[in-house]
Short mmCIF file of C-alpha atoms in Angstrom, two decimals:
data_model
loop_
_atom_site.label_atom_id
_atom_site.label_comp_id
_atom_site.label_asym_id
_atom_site.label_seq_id
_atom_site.Cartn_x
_atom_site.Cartn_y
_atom_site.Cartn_z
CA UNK A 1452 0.00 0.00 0.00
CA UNK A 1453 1.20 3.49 -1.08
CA UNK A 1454 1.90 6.06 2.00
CA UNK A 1455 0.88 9.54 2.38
CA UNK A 1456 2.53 11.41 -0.73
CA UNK A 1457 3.07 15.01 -0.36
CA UNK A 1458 3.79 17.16 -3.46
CA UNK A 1459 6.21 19.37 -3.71
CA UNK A 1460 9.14 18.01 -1.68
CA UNK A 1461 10.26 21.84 -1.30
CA UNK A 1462 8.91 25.23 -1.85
CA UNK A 1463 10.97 28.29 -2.03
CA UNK A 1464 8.71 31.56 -1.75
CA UNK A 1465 8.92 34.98 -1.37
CA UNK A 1466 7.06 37.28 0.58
CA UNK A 1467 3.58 38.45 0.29
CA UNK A 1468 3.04 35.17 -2.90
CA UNK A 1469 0.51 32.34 -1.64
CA UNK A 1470 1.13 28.68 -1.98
CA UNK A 1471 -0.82 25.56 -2.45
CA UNK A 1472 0.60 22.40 -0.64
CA UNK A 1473 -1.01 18.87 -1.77
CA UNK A 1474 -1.43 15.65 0.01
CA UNK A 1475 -2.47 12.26 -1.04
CA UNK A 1476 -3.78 10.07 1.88
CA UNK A 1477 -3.41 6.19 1.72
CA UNK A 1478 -6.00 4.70 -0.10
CA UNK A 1479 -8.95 4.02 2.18
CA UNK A 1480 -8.09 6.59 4.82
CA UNK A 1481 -10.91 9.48 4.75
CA UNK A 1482 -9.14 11.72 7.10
CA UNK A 1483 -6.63 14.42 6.55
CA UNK A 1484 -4.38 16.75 9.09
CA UNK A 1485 -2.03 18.87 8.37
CA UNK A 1486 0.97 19.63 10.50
CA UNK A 1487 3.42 22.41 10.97
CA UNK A 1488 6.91 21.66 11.89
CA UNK A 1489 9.28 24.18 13.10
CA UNK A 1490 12.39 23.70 15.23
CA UNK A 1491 11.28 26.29 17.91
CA UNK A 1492 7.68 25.19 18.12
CA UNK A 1493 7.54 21.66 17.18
CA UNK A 1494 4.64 19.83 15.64
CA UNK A 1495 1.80 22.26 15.74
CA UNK A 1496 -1.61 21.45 14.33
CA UNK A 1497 -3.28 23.15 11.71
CA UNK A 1498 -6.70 21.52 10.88
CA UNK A 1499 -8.27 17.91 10.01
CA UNK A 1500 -10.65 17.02 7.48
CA UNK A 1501 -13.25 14.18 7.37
CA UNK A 1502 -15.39 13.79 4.32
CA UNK A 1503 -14.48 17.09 2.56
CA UNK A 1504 -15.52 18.55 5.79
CA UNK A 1505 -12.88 20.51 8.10
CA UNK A 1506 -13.58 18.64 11.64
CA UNK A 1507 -11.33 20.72 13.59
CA UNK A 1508 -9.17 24.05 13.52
CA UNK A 1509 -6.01 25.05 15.37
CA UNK A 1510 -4.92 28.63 16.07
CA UNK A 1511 -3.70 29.49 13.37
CA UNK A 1512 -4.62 32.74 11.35
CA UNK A 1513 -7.34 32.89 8.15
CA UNK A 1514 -4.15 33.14 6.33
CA UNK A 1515 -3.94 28.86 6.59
CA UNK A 1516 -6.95 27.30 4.56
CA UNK A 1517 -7.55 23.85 3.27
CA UNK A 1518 -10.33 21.61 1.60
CA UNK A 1519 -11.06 18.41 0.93
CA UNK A 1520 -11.94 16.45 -2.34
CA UNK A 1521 -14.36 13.97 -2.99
CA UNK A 1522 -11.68 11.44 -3.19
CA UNK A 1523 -9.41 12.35 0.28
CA UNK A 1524 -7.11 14.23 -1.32
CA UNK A 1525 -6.22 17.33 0.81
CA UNK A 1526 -5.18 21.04 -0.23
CA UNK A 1527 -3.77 23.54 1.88
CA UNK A 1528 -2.76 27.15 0.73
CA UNK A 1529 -1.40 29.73 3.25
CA UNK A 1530 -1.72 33.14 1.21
CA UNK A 1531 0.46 36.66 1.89
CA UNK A 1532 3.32 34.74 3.13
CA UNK A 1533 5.36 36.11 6.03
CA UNK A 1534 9.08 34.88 6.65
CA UNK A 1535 7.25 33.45 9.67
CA UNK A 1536 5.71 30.82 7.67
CA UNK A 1537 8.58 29.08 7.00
CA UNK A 1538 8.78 25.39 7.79
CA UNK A 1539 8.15 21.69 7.35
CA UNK A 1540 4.29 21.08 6.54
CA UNK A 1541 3.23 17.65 7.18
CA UNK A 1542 0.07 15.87 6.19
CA UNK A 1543 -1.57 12.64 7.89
CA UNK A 1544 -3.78 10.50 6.86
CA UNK A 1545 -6.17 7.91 9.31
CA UNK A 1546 -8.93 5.69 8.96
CA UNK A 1547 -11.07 7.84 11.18
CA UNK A 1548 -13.38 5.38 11.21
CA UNK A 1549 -13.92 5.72 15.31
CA UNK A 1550 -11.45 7.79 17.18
CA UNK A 1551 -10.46 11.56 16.21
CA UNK A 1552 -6.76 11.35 15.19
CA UNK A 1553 -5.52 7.94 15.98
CA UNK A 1554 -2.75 6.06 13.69
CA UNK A 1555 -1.88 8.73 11.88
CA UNK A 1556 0.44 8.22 9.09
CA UNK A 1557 2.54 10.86 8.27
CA UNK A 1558 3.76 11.91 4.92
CA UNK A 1559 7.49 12.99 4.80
CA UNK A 1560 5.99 16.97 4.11
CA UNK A 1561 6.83 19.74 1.92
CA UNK A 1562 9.85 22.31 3.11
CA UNK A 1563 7.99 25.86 2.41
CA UNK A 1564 11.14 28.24 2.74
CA UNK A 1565 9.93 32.15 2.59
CA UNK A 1566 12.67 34.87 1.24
CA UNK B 658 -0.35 26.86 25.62
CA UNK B 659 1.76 24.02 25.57
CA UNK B 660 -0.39 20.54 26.59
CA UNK B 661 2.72 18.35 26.08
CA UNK B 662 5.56 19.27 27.70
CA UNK B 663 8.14 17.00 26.76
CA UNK B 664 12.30 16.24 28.34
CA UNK B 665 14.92 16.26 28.10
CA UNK B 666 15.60 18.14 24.57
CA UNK B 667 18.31 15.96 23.73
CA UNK B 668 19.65 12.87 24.96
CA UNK B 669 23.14 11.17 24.91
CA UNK B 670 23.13 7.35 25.72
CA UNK B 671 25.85 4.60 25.38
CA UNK B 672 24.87 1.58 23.39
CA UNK B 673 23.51 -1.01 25.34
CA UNK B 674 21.90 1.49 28.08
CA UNK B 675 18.48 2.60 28.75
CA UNK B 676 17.06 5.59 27.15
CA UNK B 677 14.37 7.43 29.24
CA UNK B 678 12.15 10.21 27.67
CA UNK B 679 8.85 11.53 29.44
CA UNK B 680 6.53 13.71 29.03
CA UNK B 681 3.93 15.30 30.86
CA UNK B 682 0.37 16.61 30.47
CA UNK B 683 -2.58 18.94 31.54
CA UNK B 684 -5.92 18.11 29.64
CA UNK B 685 -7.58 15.74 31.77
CA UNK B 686 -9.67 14.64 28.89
CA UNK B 687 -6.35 13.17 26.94
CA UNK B 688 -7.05 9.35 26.78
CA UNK B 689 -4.63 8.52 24.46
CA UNK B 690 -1.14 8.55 24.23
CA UNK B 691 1.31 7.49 21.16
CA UNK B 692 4.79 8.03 20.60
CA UNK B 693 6.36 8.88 17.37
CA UNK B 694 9.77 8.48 16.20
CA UNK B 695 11.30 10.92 13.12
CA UNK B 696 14.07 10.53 10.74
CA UNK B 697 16.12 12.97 9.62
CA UNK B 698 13.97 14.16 6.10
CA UNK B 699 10.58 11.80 6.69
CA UNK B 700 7.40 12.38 8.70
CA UNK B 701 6.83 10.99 11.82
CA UNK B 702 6.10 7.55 11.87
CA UNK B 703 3.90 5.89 15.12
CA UNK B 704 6.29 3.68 17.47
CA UNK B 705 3.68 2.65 20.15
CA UNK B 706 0.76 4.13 21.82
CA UNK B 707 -0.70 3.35 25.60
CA UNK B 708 -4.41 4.12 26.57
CA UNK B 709 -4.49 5.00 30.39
CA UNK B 710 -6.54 2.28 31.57
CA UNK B 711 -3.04 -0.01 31.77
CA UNK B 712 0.14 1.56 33.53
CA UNK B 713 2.28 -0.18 31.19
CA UNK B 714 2.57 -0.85 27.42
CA UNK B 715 5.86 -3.13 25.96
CA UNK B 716 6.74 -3.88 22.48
CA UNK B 717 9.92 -5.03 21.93
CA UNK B 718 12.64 -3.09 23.11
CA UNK B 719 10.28 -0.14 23.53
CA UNK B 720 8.79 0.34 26.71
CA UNK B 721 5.57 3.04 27.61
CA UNK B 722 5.27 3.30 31.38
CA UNK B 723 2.14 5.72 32.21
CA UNK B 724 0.72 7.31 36.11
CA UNK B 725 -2.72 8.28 35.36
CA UNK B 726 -2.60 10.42 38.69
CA UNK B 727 0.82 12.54 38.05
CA UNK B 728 -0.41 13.13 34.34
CA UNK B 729 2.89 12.06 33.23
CA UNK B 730 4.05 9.01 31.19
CA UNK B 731 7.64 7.92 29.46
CA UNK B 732 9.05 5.99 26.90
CA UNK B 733 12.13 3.34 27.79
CA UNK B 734 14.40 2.31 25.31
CA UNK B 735 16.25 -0.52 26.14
CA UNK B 736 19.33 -1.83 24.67
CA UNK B 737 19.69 1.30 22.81
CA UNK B 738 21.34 0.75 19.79
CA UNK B 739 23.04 3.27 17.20
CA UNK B 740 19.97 2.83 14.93
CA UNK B 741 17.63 4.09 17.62
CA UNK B 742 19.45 7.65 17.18
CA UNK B 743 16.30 10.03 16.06
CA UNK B 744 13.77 12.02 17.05
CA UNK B 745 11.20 11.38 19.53
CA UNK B 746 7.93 13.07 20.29
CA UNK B 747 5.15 12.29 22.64
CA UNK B 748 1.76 13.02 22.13
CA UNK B 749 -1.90 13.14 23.49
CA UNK B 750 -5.45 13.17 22.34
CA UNK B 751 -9.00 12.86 23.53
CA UNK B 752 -12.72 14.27 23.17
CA UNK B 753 -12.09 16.76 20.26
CA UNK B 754 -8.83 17.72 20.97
CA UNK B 755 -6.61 16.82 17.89
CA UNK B 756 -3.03 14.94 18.25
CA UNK B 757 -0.88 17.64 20.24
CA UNK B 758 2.54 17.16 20.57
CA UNK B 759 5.49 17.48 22.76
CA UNK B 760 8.88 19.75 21.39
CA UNK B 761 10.66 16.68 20.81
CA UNK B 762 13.95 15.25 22.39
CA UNK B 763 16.75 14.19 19.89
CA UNK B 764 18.61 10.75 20.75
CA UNK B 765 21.86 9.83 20.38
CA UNK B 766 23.24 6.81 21.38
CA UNK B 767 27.06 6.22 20.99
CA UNK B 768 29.31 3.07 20.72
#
């Protein structure tokens, strides 16, 4: 069985320019978080959706957005970049199919560097 | 507001010892408790996971010990090898709260 693919490996932005991260779940698995890694702050959450629906939101600002398709496959965009936003973005995947969040299977993430 | 709090940061062990990571938490409502392990350029992958209805959770060489009353539980290593050298997080979940992590402690275990 495939993993969690996450397209691009690496990003290289500059300021103020929006980007769209992508993330492939493993076949089967309806649920989709998204992650951001940073050395100072660790693993932070970002949101989780179920079903094309986002079940749950962490405190991040509007800037972060994501959706859902019909098939699992998760977008996330982060627009007006700030230097700030720099990091490792990491998308996981889970059955969902009783509890919120558990198994996750992490994708090896996309490196968003801001200039 | 960090749920997790997570020690020590890093973490030098000689092969063969015991490696000792814990973490502590504050939501009451966390019932579930996995550790992951990272390599340097992947995500992190799960390594085992303890609910708090048993104190104690073994797999192998890995070892979750957990005290349901001091909110705190730990991962042993034992035997540590050269190939355990990574990154280790804790987490916790429960109710609606999503997977929150601890900071991390980086392992290194030396011949």
């Amino acid at each position: 069985k495939a993993g969690v693919t996450q397209t691009p490996r690496y990003l290289i932005k500059t300021r103020g320019q929006q980007v769209t991260l992508s993330c492939s779940p493993i076949s089967g698995h309806r649920s989709v978080s998204w992650y951001q890694q940073t050395p100072g702050q660790g693993l932070q959450f970002l949101f989780e959706y179920f079903s094309e629906t986002q079940r749950n939101k962490g405190n991040f600002p509007g800037r972060f957005s994501g959706r859902q398709f019909s098939n699992s496959r998760s977008e996330m965009n982060v627009s007006t970049l700030e230097l700030g936003d720099s990091a490792l973005y990491l998308c996981a995947s889970s059955l969902a199919g009783g509890r919120l969040n558990e198994k996750l299977f992490f994708g090896s993430g996309t490196q968003l560097s801001v200039l | 507001q960090q749920q997790v709090k997570q020690s020590p940061q890093s973490l030098i062990v000689q092969k063969g010892g015991i490696s000792i990571i814990n973490c502590a938490y504050e939501n009451t409502a966390f019932d579930y408790f996995p550790w992951y392990q990272q390599f340097p350029g992947k995500g992190p992958a799960l390594l085992i996971a303890i609910r708090p209805d048993v104190s104690e959770k073994k797999e192998g060489r890995f070892t979750i010990s957990f005290n349901k009353s001091a909110k705190q539980f730990s991962l042993h290593i034992m035997d540590s090898q050269p190939g355990d050298s990574d990154t280790y997080f804790c987490a916790a979940s429960g109710g609606n709260t999503p997977l929150v992590f601890g900071k991390g402690t980086r392992l290194s275990v030396i011949a």
